[in-house]
Amino acid sequence: MNKTLSLLSPLLLCALLSGGALAAEKVDINNADAATLDRVLDGVGPSKAEAIVSHRNKHGAFRSAEELVEVKGIGLALVEANRDRIEVGAGAARAPAPAAASD
């Protein structure tokens, strides 16, 4: 029994110390779909996730996490609470989709 504990102790210690490496999942706000935003971001449900995607489609990619406050229902507190989960990916240079031509 003591031999087993002496073998398991270092493994348990490593597992505990590496817990930070398994921290929160990250999400690229410029490429994620609404379901992913809903799942990864705390305080963001289906309607806020859809609002983020809709805003991104209408106005183009987000250049920073702080730009999320331009989305209705998203405040700075929510952005700060999710700061470690938010990534701003390559879509940041993308322009908004062109509007359909009207006749």
Short mmCIF file of C-alpha atoms in Angstrom, two decimals:
data_model
loop_
_atom_site.label_atom_id
_atom_site.label_comp_id
_atom_site.label_asym_id
_atom_site.label_seq_id
_atom_site.Cartn_x
_atom_site.Cartn_y
_atom_site.Cartn_z
CA MET A 1 0.00 0.00 0.00
CA ASN A 2 2.79 2.45 0.93
CA LYS A 3 4.58 1.57 -2.28
CA THR A 4 1.43 2.37 -4.28
CA LEU A 5 0.98 5.70 -2.51
CA SER A 6 4.61 6.63 -3.08
CA LEU A 7 4.17 5.92 -6.79
CA LEU A 8 0.86 7.76 -7.11
CA SER A 9 1.84 10.85 -5.11
CA PRO A 10 4.04 12.39 -7.82
CA LEU A 11 1.37 11.70 -10.44
CA LEU A 12 -1.32 13.35 -8.35
CA LEU A 13 0.93 16.34 -7.69
CA CYS A 14 1.60 16.76 -11.42
CA ALA A 15 -2.10 16.52 -12.19
CA LEU A 16 -2.92 19.21 -9.63
CA LEU A 17 -0.15 21.53 -10.80
CA SER A 18 -1.09 21.19 -14.45
CA GLY A 19 -4.72 22.16 -13.78
CA GLY A 20 -4.04 25.70 -15.01
CA ALA A 21 -2.96 24.32 -18.35
CA LEU A 22 -6.42 22.84 -18.75
CA ALA A 23 -8.09 26.17 -18.10
CA ALA A 24 -11.05 27.60 -19.95
CA GLU A 25 -11.71 26.71 -23.57
CA LYS A 26 -11.08 29.61 -25.97
CA VAL A 27 -13.33 30.85 -28.74
CA ASP A 28 -12.49 32.99 -31.77
CA ILE A 29 -15.28 35.58 -31.84
CA ASN A 30 -14.66 36.23 -35.54
CA ASN A 31 -15.11 32.66 -36.70
CA ALA A 32 -17.24 30.84 -34.14
CA ASP A 33 -20.86 29.97 -34.77
CA ALA A 34 -23.60 30.86 -32.31
CA ALA A 35 -23.66 27.39 -30.75
CA THR A 36 -19.95 27.60 -29.92
CA LEU A 37 -20.24 31.11 -28.49
CA ASP A 38 -23.18 29.93 -26.36
CA ARG A 39 -21.23 26.92 -25.07
CA VAL A 40 -17.89 28.60 -24.33
CA LEU A 41 -18.74 32.09 -23.07
CA ASP A 42 -20.17 32.46 -19.56
CA GLY A 43 -23.30 34.59 -19.46
CA VAL A 44 -23.92 34.19 -23.18
CA GLY A 45 -26.97 32.17 -24.11
CA PRO A 46 -28.46 31.39 -27.50
CA SER A 47 -29.95 34.86 -28.11
CA LYS A 48 -26.77 36.78 -27.20
CA ALA A 49 -24.71 34.34 -29.25
CA GLU A 50 -26.98 34.93 -32.26
CA ALA A 51 -26.70 38.70 -31.68
CA ILE A 52 -22.89 38.45 -31.75
CA VAL A 53 -22.93 36.52 -35.04
CA SER A 54 -25.52 38.89 -36.54
CA HIS A 55 -23.48 41.96 -35.54
CA ARG A 56 -20.33 40.39 -36.99
CA ASN A 57 -22.10 39.60 -40.28
CA LYS A 58 -23.52 43.11 -40.54
CA HIS A 59 -20.54 45.18 -39.38
CA GLY A 60 -17.56 42.97 -40.14
CA ALA A 61 -15.10 41.26 -37.87
CA PHE A 62 -14.32 42.40 -34.35
CA ARG A 63 -10.91 44.02 -34.00
CA SER A 64 -10.81 43.53 -30.22
CA ALA A 65 -12.77 41.81 -27.48
CA GLU A 66 -13.94 45.20 -26.24
CA GLU A 67 -15.91 45.72 -29.47
CA LEU A 68 -18.34 43.08 -28.22
CA VAL A 69 -19.95 45.83 -26.11
CA GLU A 70 -21.41 47.20 -29.37
CA VAL A 71 -23.66 44.12 -29.43
CA LYS A 72 -27.01 44.64 -27.71
CA GLY A 73 -27.04 42.79 -24.39
CA ILE A 74 -23.25 42.55 -24.07
CA GLY A 75 -21.60 44.76 -21.48
CA LEU A 76 -18.03 45.33 -20.40
CA ALA A 77 -18.53 43.16 -17.30
CA LEU A 78 -19.44 40.19 -19.50
CA VAL A 79 -16.40 40.82 -21.72
CA GLU A 80 -14.11 41.03 -18.68
CA ALA A 81 -15.59 37.85 -17.18
CA ASN A 82 -14.74 36.02 -20.42
CA ARG A 83 -11.45 37.73 -21.26
CA ASP A 84 -9.44 34.49 -20.91
CA ARG A 85 -11.83 32.67 -23.26
CA ILE A 86 -12.04 35.29 -26.05
CA GLU A 87 -9.72 35.25 -29.03
CA VAL A 88 -9.83 37.69 -31.94
CA GLY A 89 -8.82 35.66 -34.95
CA ALA A 90 -7.75 36.32 -38.50
CA GLY A 91 -11.22 37.46 -39.48
CA ALA A 92 -10.34 40.77 -37.83
CA ALA A 93 -9.26 42.17 -41.21
CA ARG A 94 -12.43 41.03 -42.96
CA ALA A 95 -14.87 43.66 -44.15
CA PRO A 96 -18.62 43.32 -43.68
CA ALA A 97 -20.55 41.40 -46.29
CA PRO A 98 -21.76 43.65 -49.12
CA ALA A 99 -25.44 44.53 -49.03
CA ALA A 100 -27.66 43.06 -51.70
CA ALA A 101 -28.29 45.44 -54.56
CA SER A 102 -31.82 46.77 -54.72
CA ASP A 103 -33.56 47.40 -58.01
#
